[in-house]
mmCIF file of C-alpha atoms in Angstrom:
data_model
loop_
_atom_site.group_PDB
_atom_site.id
_atom_site.type_symbol
_atom_site.label_atom_id
_atom_site.label_comp_id
_atom_site.label_asym_id
_atom_site.label_seq_id
_atom_site.Cartn_x
_atom_site.Cartn_y
_atom_site.Cartn_z
ATOM 1 C CA MET T 1 5.920 -9.132 0.047
ATOM 2 C CA ASN T 2 2.499 -7.410 -0.534
ATOM 3 C CA ILE T 3 1.941 -3.366 -0.821
ATOM 4 C CA LEU T 4 0.518 -2.928 2.605
ATOM 5 C CA GLN T 5 3.572 -5.027 4.438
ATOM 6 C CA GLN T 6 5.842 -3.157 2.253
ATOM 7 C CA MET T 7 4.672 0.036 3.495
ATOM 8 C CA THR T 8 4.996 -0.890 7.110
ATOM 9 C CA GLU T 9 8.616 -1.900 6.788
ATOM 10 C CA ARG T 10 9.199 1.668 5.117
ATOM 11 C CA ALA T 11 7.223 3.358 7.979
ATOM 12 C CA GLN T 12 9.087 1.030 10.445
ATOM 13 C CA GLN T 13 12.701 2.372 8.842
ATOM 14 C CA ASN T 14 11.663 6.243 8.918
ATOM 15 C CA LEU T 15 9.545 6.719 12.233
ATOM 16 C CA MET T 16 7.436 9.639 11.769
ATOM 17 C CA ARG T 17 5.495 11.911 13.997
ATOM 18 C CA ILE T 18 1.758 11.358 13.513
ATOM 19 C CA VAL T 19 -0.484 13.485 15.691
ATOM 20 C CA LEU T 20 -3.658 11.859 16.531
ATOM 21 C CA PRO T 21 -6.247 14.626 17.751
ATOM 22 C CA GLU T 22 -8.499 11.869 19.311
ATOM 23 C CA GLY T 23 -6.538 10.397 22.005
ATOM 24 C CA ASP T 24 -9.032 9.299 24.131
ATOM 25 C CA GLU T 25 -11.326 7.443 21.616
ATOM 26 C CA PRO T 26 -11.095 3.677 22.604
ATOM 27 C CA ARG T 27 -10.324 2.404 19.011
ATOM 28 C CA THR T 28 -7.699 5.237 18.444
ATOM 29 C CA LEU T 29 -6.213 4.375 21.706
ATOM 30 C CA GLU T 30 -6.162 0.692 20.796
ATOM 31 C CA ALA T 31 -4.406 1.083 17.468
ATOM 32 C CA ALA T 32 -2.095 3.466 18.851
ATOM 33 C CA ASP T 33 -0.705 0.676 21.437
ATOM 34 C CA ILE T 34 -0.418 -1.793 18.467
ATOM 35 C CA VAL T 35 1.421 1.088 16.529
ATOM 36 C CA LEU T 36 4.049 1.704 19.076
ATOM 37 C CA GLY T 37 4.405 -1.995 19.879
ATOM 38 C CA LYS T 38 5.379 -2.541 16.101
ATOM 39 C CA LYS T 39 7.346 0.518 16.011
ATOM 40 C CA ILE T 40 5.403 2.017 13.007
ATOM 41 C CA ALA T 41 5.258 5.642 14.015
ATOM 42 C CA ARG T 42 6.167 7.995 16.896
ATOM 43 C CA LEU T 43 2.598 8.934 18.015
ATOM 44 C CA ILE T 44 1.369 12.118 19.581
ATOM 45 C CA LEU T 45 -1.995 11.714 21.638
ATOM 46 C CA ILE T 46 -4.082 14.958 22.000
ATOM 47 C CA GLY T 47 -6.004 14.517 25.480
ATOM 48 C CA ASP T 48 -5.830 14.627 29.196
ATOM 49 C CA PRO T 49 -3.025 12.097 30.277
ATOM 50 C CA ALA T 50 -4.962 11.072 33.227
ATOM 51 C CA VAL T 51 -7.821 9.964 31.128
ATOM 52 C CA ILE T 52 -5.703 8.302 28.564
ATOM 53 C CA ASN T 53 -3.361 6.534 31.010
ATOM 54 C CA ARG T 54 -6.389 4.933 32.908
ATOM 55 C CA MET T 55 -7.895 4.047 30.051
ATOM 56 C CA ALA T 56 -4.696 2.434 28.763
ATOM 57 C CA GLU T 57 -4.392 0.494 32.243
ATOM 58 C CA GLU T 58 -7.696 -0.744 32.542
ATOM 59 C CA LYS T 59 -7.267 -2.361 28.919
ATOM 60 C CA GLY T 60 -3.694 -3.344 29.679
ATOM 61 C CA TYR T 61 -2.066 -1.305 27.012
ATOM 62 C CA LYS T 62 1.575 -1.694 27.505
ATOM 63 C CA HIS T 63 2.846 0.992 24.681
ATOM 64 C CA ILE T 64 0.918 3.924 25.491
ATOM 65 C CA ALA T 65 3.488 5.340 27.889
ATOM 66 C CA GLU T 66 5.765 5.516 24.818
ATOM 67 C CA ALA T 67 3.457 8.119 23.470
ATOM 68 C CA ASP T 68 3.923 11.858 23.724
ATOM 69 C CA ILE T 69 0.265 12.886 25.202
ATOM 70 C CA PHE T 70 -0.354 16.714 24.692
ATOM 71 C CA ASN T 71 -2.724 18.196 27.185
ATOM 72 C CA PRO T 72 -4.130 21.214 25.377
ATOM 73 C CA LYS T 73 -5.616 22.470 28.736
ATOM 74 C CA THR T 74 -2.219 22.451 30.400
ATOM 75 C CA ASP T 75 0.688 22.657 28.153
ATOM 76 C CA PRO T 76 2.751 25.723 28.032
ATOM 77 C CA ARG T 77 3.303 25.456 24.291
ATOM 78 C CA MET T 78 -0.323 26.333 23.783
ATOM 79 C CA PRO T 79 0.110 30.267 23.510
ATOM 80 C CA GLN T 80 2.611 29.550 20.697
ATOM 81 C CA TYR T 81 0.603 27.639 18.765
ATOM 82 C CA ALA T 82 -2.527 30.253 19.404
ATOM 83 C CA ASN T 83 -0.280 32.927 18.059
ATOM 84 C CA LEU T 84 0.584 30.681 14.940
ATOM 85 C CA LEU T 85 -3.262 30.388 14.259
ATOM 86 C CA TYR T 86 -3.735 33.879 14.802
ATOM 87 C CA GLU T 87 -1.132 35.155 12.100
ATOM 88 C CA LEU T 88 -2.281 32.590 9.583
ATOM 89 C CA ARG T 89 -5.890 33.761 9.966
ATOM 90 C CA LYS T 90 -5.695 37.654 11.028
ATOM 91 C CA LYS T 91 -6.174 38.879 7.658
ATOM 92 C CA LYS T 92 -9.705 36.483 7.640
ATOM 93 C CA GLY T 93 -10.743 38.359 10.743
ATOM 94 C CA MET T 94 -9.375 36.240 13.467
ATOM 95 C CA THR T 95 -8.951 37.925 16.648
ATOM 96 C CA PRO T 96 -6.299 36.683 19.140
ATOM 97 C CA GLU T 97 -8.792 35.649 21.554
ATOM 98 C CA GLU T 98 -10.548 33.682 18.829
ATOM 99 C CA ALA T 99 -7.081 32.156 17.810
ATOM 100 C CA ALA T 100 -6.605 31.046 21.433
ATOM 101 C CA LEU T 101 -10.246 29.461 21.810
ATOM 102 C CA LYS T 102 -9.704 27.760 18.609
ATOM 103 C CA ALA T 103 -6.287 26.293 19.097
ATOM 104 C CA GLN T 104 -7.901 24.239 22.145
ATOM 105 C CA ASP T 105 -9.851 22.352 19.274
ATOM 106 C CA PRO T 106 -7.842 18.928 18.769
ATOM 107 C CA LEU T 107 -8.207 19.127 15.204
ATOM 108 C CA TYR T 108 -6.636 22.343 14.763
ATOM 109 C CA LEU T 109 -4.096 21.723 17.142
ATOM 110 C CA GLY T 110 -3.282 18.717 15.375
ATOM 111 C CA CYS T 111 -2.707 20.664 11.829
ATOM 112 C CA LEU T 112 -0.882 23.765 13.803
ATOM 113 C CA MET T 113 1.625 20.922 15.224
ATOM 114 C CA ILE T 114 2.262 19.921 11.607
ATOM 115 C CA LYS T 115 2.724 23.556 10.616
ATOM 116 C CA ASN T 116 4.973 24.394 13.375
ATOM 117 C CA GLY T 117 7.231 21.200 12.397
ATOM 118 C CA ASP T 118 6.507 19.568 15.889
ATOM 119 C CA ALA T 119 4.473 16.601 14.047
ATOM 120 C CA ASP T 120 4.764 15.079 10.279
ATOM 121 C CA GLY T 121 0.970 13.686 9.920
ATOM 122 C CA GLU T 122 -2.265 13.831 11.224
ATOM 123 C CA LEU T 123 -5.473 11.104 11.355
ATOM 124 C CA ALA T 124 -8.613 11.833 12.963
ATOM 125 C CA GLY T 125 -12.541 11.532 11.906
ATOM 126 C CA ALA T 126 -13.163 8.204 14.315
ATOM 127 C CA ARG T 127 -15.578 10.911 16.194
ATOM 128 C CA GLY T 128 -16.355 13.936 13.949
ATOM 129 C CA THR T 129 -17.029 14.441 10.065
ATOM 130 C CA THR T 130 -14.908 14.606 6.867
ATOM 131 C CA ALA T 131 -15.740 18.253 6.986
ATOM 132 C CA ASP T 132 -14.618 18.504 10.571
ATOM 133 C CA THR T 133 -10.846 17.136 9.518
ATOM 134 C CA ILE T 134 -10.599 19.181 6.459
ATOM 135 C CA ARG T 135 -11.684 22.386 7.417
ATOM 136 C CA PRO T 136 -8.578 23.046 9.635
ATOM 137 C CA ALA T 137 -6.269 21.342 7.285
ATOM 138 C CA PHE T 138 -7.471 24.020 4.653
ATOM 139 C CA GLN T 139 -7.182 27.167 6.921
ATOM 140 C CA ILE T 140 -3.976 26.159 8.416
ATOM 141 C CA LEU T 141 -1.919 23.802 5.967
ATOM 142 C CA LYS T 142 -3.567 24.717 2.581
ATOM 143 C CA THR T 143 -3.207 22.492 -0.690
ATOM 144 C CA LYS T 144 0.070 21.606 -2.532
ATOM 145 C CA PRO T 145 1.389 24.027 -5.117
ATOM 146 C CA GLY T 146 -0.448 23.872 -8.170
ATOM 147 C CA VAL T 147 -3.325 21.849 -6.700
ATOM 148 C CA GLY T 148 -6.341 23.741 -5.786
ATOM 149 C CA ILE T 149 -8.853 20.599 -5.083
ATOM 150 C CA VAL T 150 -8.271 18.241 -2.012
ATOM 151 C CA SER T 151 -9.794 14.558 -2.846
ATOM 152 C CA GLY T 152 -9.875 11.204 -1.382
ATOM 153 C CA ALA T 153 -8.682 8.027 -2.750
ATOM 154 C CA PHE T 154 -9.054 4.339 -1.553
ATOM 155 C CA LEU T 155 -6.154 1.574 -1.957
ATOM 156 C CA MET T 156 -8.125 -1.647 -2.994
ATOM 157 C CA PHE T 157 -6.668 -5.038 -2.152
ATOM 158 C CA THR T 158 -8.652 -7.227 -4.217
ATOM 159 C CA PRO T 159 -8.592 -11.069 -5.002
ATOM 160 C CA ALA T 160 -8.875 -10.632 -8.746
ATOM 161 C CA THR T 161 -5.167 -10.734 -9.421
ATOM 162 C CA GLN T 162 -5.386 -10.455 -13.325
ATOM 163 C CA LEU T 163 -6.424 -6.981 -12.765
ATOM 164 C CA GLY T 164 -4.763 -3.914 -11.966
ATOM 165 C CA GLU T 165 -1.304 -4.563 -9.908
ATOM 166 C CA GLN T 166 -2.009 -8.288 -9.167
ATOM 167 C CA GLY T 167 -5.419 -7.137 -7.936
ATOM 168 C CA PHE T 168 -4.207 -4.017 -6.500
ATOM 169 C CA LEU T 169 -5.929 -0.620 -7.419
ATOM 170 C CA VAL T 170 -6.385 3.095 -6.626
ATOM 171 C CA PHE T 171 -9.608 4.237 -6.827
ATOM 172 C CA ALA T 172 -10.767 8.078 -6.571
ATOM 173 C CA ASP T 173 -12.462 10.480 -5.583
ATOM 174 C CA CYS T 174 -14.582 8.260 -3.832
ATOM 175 C CA ALA T 175 -15.035 10.630 -0.677
ATOM 176 C CA VAL T 176 -14.824 14.604 -1.021
ATOM 177 C CA ASN T 177 -16.043 16.076 -4.147
ATOM 178 C CA PRO T 178 -19.584 15.516 -5.184
ATOM 179 C CA CYS T 179 -19.280 16.727 -8.828
ATOM 180 C CA PRO T 180 -16.025 17.798 -9.860
ATOM 181 C CA ASN T 181 -15.769 19.953 -13.020
ATOM 182 C CA ALA T 182 -13.146 19.144 -15.873
ATOM 183 C CA GLN T 183 -10.326 20.795 -14.422
ATOM 184 C CA GLU T 184 -10.968 19.526 -10.789
ATOM 185 C CA LEU T 185 -10.978 16.148 -12.163
ATOM 186 C CA ALA T 186 -7.691 16.315 -14.049
ATOM 187 C CA GLN T 187 -6.041 17.238 -10.951
ATOM 188 C CA ILE T 188 -7.634 14.631 -8.856
ATOM 189 C CA ALA T 189 -6.191 12.109 -11.565
ATOM 190 C CA ILE T 190 -2.388 13.416 -11.509
ATOM 191 C CA SER T 191 -3.124 13.349 -7.406
ATOM 192 C CA THR T 192 -4.112 10.073 -7.348
ATOM 193 C CA ALA T 193 -1.283 8.996 -9.848
ATOM 194 C CA GLU T 194 1.138 10.414 -7.118
ATOM 195 C CA THR T 195 -0.458 8.513 -4.546
ATOM 196 C CA ALA T 196 -0.043 5.265 -6.556
ATOM 197 C CA ARG T 197 3.524 5.977 -6.691
ATOM 198 C CA THR T 198 3.885 7.345 -3.244
ATOM 199 C CA LEU T 199 2.491 4.736 -1.491
ATOM 200 C CA ALA T 200 2.390 1.546 -3.838
ATOM 201 C CA GLN T 201 5.516 2.444 -5.543
ATOM 202 C CA ILE T 202 3.986 1.400 -8.751
ATOM 203 C CA GLU T 203 3.857 3.081 -11.916
ATOM 204 C CA PRO T 204 0.510 4.607 -12.377
ATOM 205 C CA ARG T 205 -1.631 3.844 -15.281
ATOM 206 C CA VAL T 206 -4.739 6.154 -14.951
ATOM 207 C CA ALA T 207 -8.197 5.250 -16.560
ATOM 208 C CA MET T 208 -10.526 7.970 -16.758
ATOM 209 C CA LEU T 209 -13.688 6.268 -16.388
ATOM 210 C CA SER T 210 -17.190 7.020 -18.196
ATOM 211 C CA PHE T 211 -20.145 4.980 -19.483
ATOM 212 C CA SER T 212 -18.378 5.630 -22.961
ATOM 213 C CA THR T 213 -15.241 4.573 -24.543
ATOM 214 C CA LYS T 214 -13.499 6.734 -27.058
ATOM 215 C CA GLY T 215 -16.566 8.297 -28.346
ATOM 216 C CA SER T 216 -18.971 5.243 -28.086
ATOM 217 C CA ALA T 217 -21.779 7.265 -26.759
ATOM 218 C CA LYS T 218 -22.372 11.247 -26.928
ATOM 219 C CA HIS T 219 -23.250 13.264 -23.614
ATOM 220 C CA GLU T 220 -22.187 16.119 -21.779
ATOM 221 C CA LEU T 221 -21.037 14.297 -19.007
ATOM 222 C CA ILE T 222 -18.855 12.171 -21.317
ATOM 223 C CA ASP T 223 -17.462 15.602 -22.552
ATOM 224 C CA LYS T 224 -16.374 16.560 -19.091
ATOM 225 C CA VAL T 225 -14.312 13.360 -18.921
ATOM 226 C CA THR T 226 -12.723 14.001 -22.004
ATOM 227 C CA GLU T 227 -11.883 17.648 -21.313
ATOM 228 C CA ALA T 228 -10.662 16.517 -18.028
ATOM 229 C CA THR T 229 -8.209 13.858 -20.112
ATOM 230 C CA ARG T 230 -6.958 16.804 -22.509
ATOM 231 C CA ILE T 231 -6.102 18.629 -19.236
ATOM 232 C CA ALA T 232 -4.555 16.140 -17.367
ATOM 233 C CA HIS T 233 -2.291 15.115 -20.522
ATOM 234 C CA GLU T 234 -1.157 19.026 -20.571
ATOM 235 C CA LEU T 235 -0.432 19.013 -16.901
ATOM 236 C CA ALA T 236 1.340 15.720 -17.014
ATOM 237 C CA PRO T 237 2.436 14.974 -20.336
ATOM 238 C CA ASP T 238 4.765 11.798 -19.266
ATOM 239 C CA LEU T 239 1.705 10.198 -16.980
ATOM 240 C CA ALA T 240 0.242 7.296 -18.489
ATOM 241 C CA LEU T 241 -3.164 8.286 -18.388
ATOM 242 C CA ASP T 242 -6.456 7.726 -21.167
ATOM 243 C CA GLY T 243 -10.163 8.145 -21.246
ATOM 244 C CA GLU T 244 -12.688 8.078 -21.689
ATOM 245 C CA LEU T 245 -13.050 4.352 -20.629
ATOM 246 C CA GLN T 246 -15.821 2.295 -19.645
ATOM 247 C CA ALA T 247 -14.445 0.244 -16.559
ATOM 248 C CA ASP T 248 -14.383 -3.312 -18.620
ATOM 249 C CA ALA T 249 -12.177 -1.334 -21.312
ATOM 250 C CA ALA T 250 -10.046 -0.193 -18.462
ATOM 251 C CA LEU T 251 -9.590 -3.275 -16.678
ATOM 252 C CA VAL T 252 -9.643 -6.355 -19.257
ATOM 253 C CA GLU T 253 -7.015 -6.618 -21.552
ATOM 254 C CA LYS T 254 -9.113 -8.463 -24.483
ATOM 255 C CA VAL T 255 -11.828 -5.720 -23.860
ATOM 256 C CA GLY T 256 -9.181 -2.657 -23.520
ATOM 257 C CA GLN T 257 -7.928 -3.622 -26.970
ATOM 258 C CA LEU T 258 -10.955 -3.978 -28.890
ATOM 259 C CA LYS T 259 -12.607 -0.784 -27.522
ATOM 260 C CA ALA T 260 -9.325 1.383 -27.226
ATOM 261 C CA PRO T 261 -6.606 -0.287 -29.586
ATOM 262 C CA GLY T 262 -3.763 1.414 -29.138
ATOM 263 C CA SER T 263 -4.227 2.746 -25.842
ATOM 264 C CA LYS T 264 -1.284 2.444 -23.276
ATOM 265 C CA VAL T 265 -3.442 2.242 -20.423
ATOM 266 C CA ALA T 266 -6.722 0.294 -21.735
ATOM 267 C CA GLY T 267 -6.835 -3.313 -20.286
ATOM 268 C CA LYS T 268 -3.949 -2.307 -18.021
ATOM 269 C CA ALA T 269 -5.284 0.412 -15.628
ATOM 270 C CA ASN T 270 -4.045 0.049 -11.949
ATOM 271 C CA VAL T 271 -5.664 3.838 -11.529
ATOM 272 C CA LEU T 272 -9.256 4.420 -11.890
ATOM 273 C CA VAL T 273 -10.671 7.832 -11.619
ATOM 274 C CA PHE T 274 -14.685 8.117 -11.486
ATOM 275 C CA PRO T 275 -16.131 11.317 -13.052
ATOM 276 C CA ASP T 276 -18.027 11.899 -9.965
ATOM 277 C CA LEU T 277 -18.418 11.197 -6.192
ATOM 278 C CA GLN T 278 -21.655 9.043 -6.477
ATOM 279 C CA ALA T 279 -19.878 6.550 -8.930
ATOM 280 C CA GLY T 280 -16.494 6.413 -7.059
ATOM 281 C CA ASN T 281 -18.320 5.758 -3.951
ATOM 282 C CA ILE T 282 -20.678 3.162 -4.984
ATOM 283 C CA GLY T 283 -17.765 1.721 -7.112
ATOM 284 C CA TYR T 284 -15.487 1.022 -4.229
ATOM 285 C CA LYS T 285 -18.161 -0.211 -1.844
ATOM 286 C CA LEU T 286 -19.765 -2.340 -4.460
ATOM 287 C CA VAL T 287 -16.312 -3.714 -5.185
ATOM 288 C CA GLU T 288 -15.413 -4.303 -1.402
ATOM 289 C CA ARG T 289 -18.667 -6.165 -0.522
ATOM 290 C CA PHE T 290 -18.994 -8.319 -3.686
ATOM 291 C CA SER T 291 -15.350 -9.174 -3.935
ATOM 292 C CA GLY T 292 -14.164 -9.362 -0.271
ATOM 293 C CA ALA T 293 -11.863 -6.491 -1.293
ATOM 294 C CA ASN T 294 -9.610 -4.525 1.446
ATOM 295 C CA ALA T 295 -10.476 -1.277 0.990
ATOM 296 C CA ILE T 296 -8.188 1.515 2.686
ATOM 297 C CA GLY T 297 -8.894 4.781 3.256
ATOM 298 C CA PRO T 298 -10.346 7.292 2.423
ATOM 299 C CA ILE T 299 -6.628 8.887 1.365
ATOM 300 C CA LEU T 300 -6.894 12.555 1.334
ATOM 301 C CA GLN T 301 -4.777 13.962 -1.656
ATOM 302 C CA GLY T 302 -3.740 17.520 -2.273
ATOM 303 C CA ILE T 303 -3.173 18.844 1.073
ATOM 304 C CA ALA T 304 0.436 20.167 1.853
ATOM 305 C CA ALA T 305 0.939 17.746 4.393
ATOM 306 C CA PRO T 306 -0.342 14.388 5.359
ATOM 307 C CA VAL T 307 -3.958 14.815 6.957
ATOM 308 C CA ASN T 308 -6.148 11.753 6.624
ATOM 309 C CA ASP T 309 -9.746 11.109 7.528
ATOM 310 C CA LEU T 310 -11.437 7.899 9.223
ATOM 311 C CA SER T 311 -14.991 6.879 9.279
ATOM 312 C CA ARG T 312 -17.102 7.111 12.221
ATOM 313 C CA GLY T 313 -17.398 3.249 11.720
ATOM 314 C CA CYS T 314 -14.082 2.240 11.510
ATOM 315 C CA LYS T 315 -12.412 -0.348 13.054
ATOM 316 C CA VAL T 316 -8.888 -0.679 15.070
ATOM 317 C CA GLN T 317 -7.147 -2.467 12.236
ATOM 318 C CA ASP T 318 -8.536 0.391 10.102
ATOM 319 C CA ILE T 319 -6.941 2.903 12.155
ATOM 320 C CA VAL T 320 -3.852 1.063 12.441
ATOM 321 C CA GLU T 321 -3.544 0.993 8.543
ATOM 322 C CA MET T 322 -4.264 4.503 8.118
ATOM 323 C CA ILE T 323 -1.602 5.419 10.469
ATOM 324 C CA ILE T 324 0.701 3.292 8.412
ATOM 325 C CA ILE T 325 -0.657 5.274 5.169
ATOM 326 C CA THR T 326 -0.239 8.539 6.815
ATOM 327 C CA ALA T 327 2.973 7.733 7.846
ATOM 328 C CA ASN T 328 4.243 6.880 4.399
ATOM 329 C CA GLN T 329 3.035 10.253 2.944
ATOM 330 C CA ALA T 330 5.010 12.052 5.443
ATOM 331 C CA ILE T 331 8.019 10.057 4.302
ATOM 332 C CA LYS T 332 7.593 11.406 1.038
#
């Protein structure tokens, strides 16, 4: 059984409440019908019930009636959510009137539902930007204790079964932080290791990637990675993590033994932490295109509750898979 199937069954056995702020977005609605049909999660769709039900009827979706459709224009719970937002943001200068208006925004409303205990996770982004999705999460849910940075990971299901965990690896940060400093890079590494444990239920072996292996080159960019490695060891001394490592030294056993003898990670890495967003984003897309890998993400890490982002070019299957991911994060 593959990792994605294991996550699907785990979600089916522990039905989480996932809110979809873009309830009337066509791909999202089709994905919602699939998820409800397979009983993967309980879904809350934000939008006008008349519009959503009409779309579902036109497309022949049989399971949308099982969703909780929340209309922010008419639901009597809206004053409660508006007051919650006001209490959270009044020290930042937000007025009750501004909170009432902002709570109508589905992306803010989804996070308020989670904060109020009415939902377990959120997935959005088929219509908006990553910033649109993350901003309300920062303001309402904030980051996990001890974590100061949100990052984006991808689950990479590749045909190269000799690498990683029988071809499965986790890549980060591929979506959020353009140029993390050493402290931030260390936190990204620890968050990504937790993602590997939580979602794939594997023991992470984390490689801090660079264009140098163990001092084979000298540059300030390498210095950042070696410092991040040192900080990560201090923060998580039991984590199998090593750096700086070139990609081949991280992944290929013979190369790892040659370039980093004695390393517990070199040649066996299943988590790759890239030094910056350019490298991470380019790297995952190259692997996806050249190898035909299935890249699932970005999975947002570091937020106090599961909130995930979609690409505006996402397919229906992408949304289904990300609902499965969000549900598994919520189970944890």
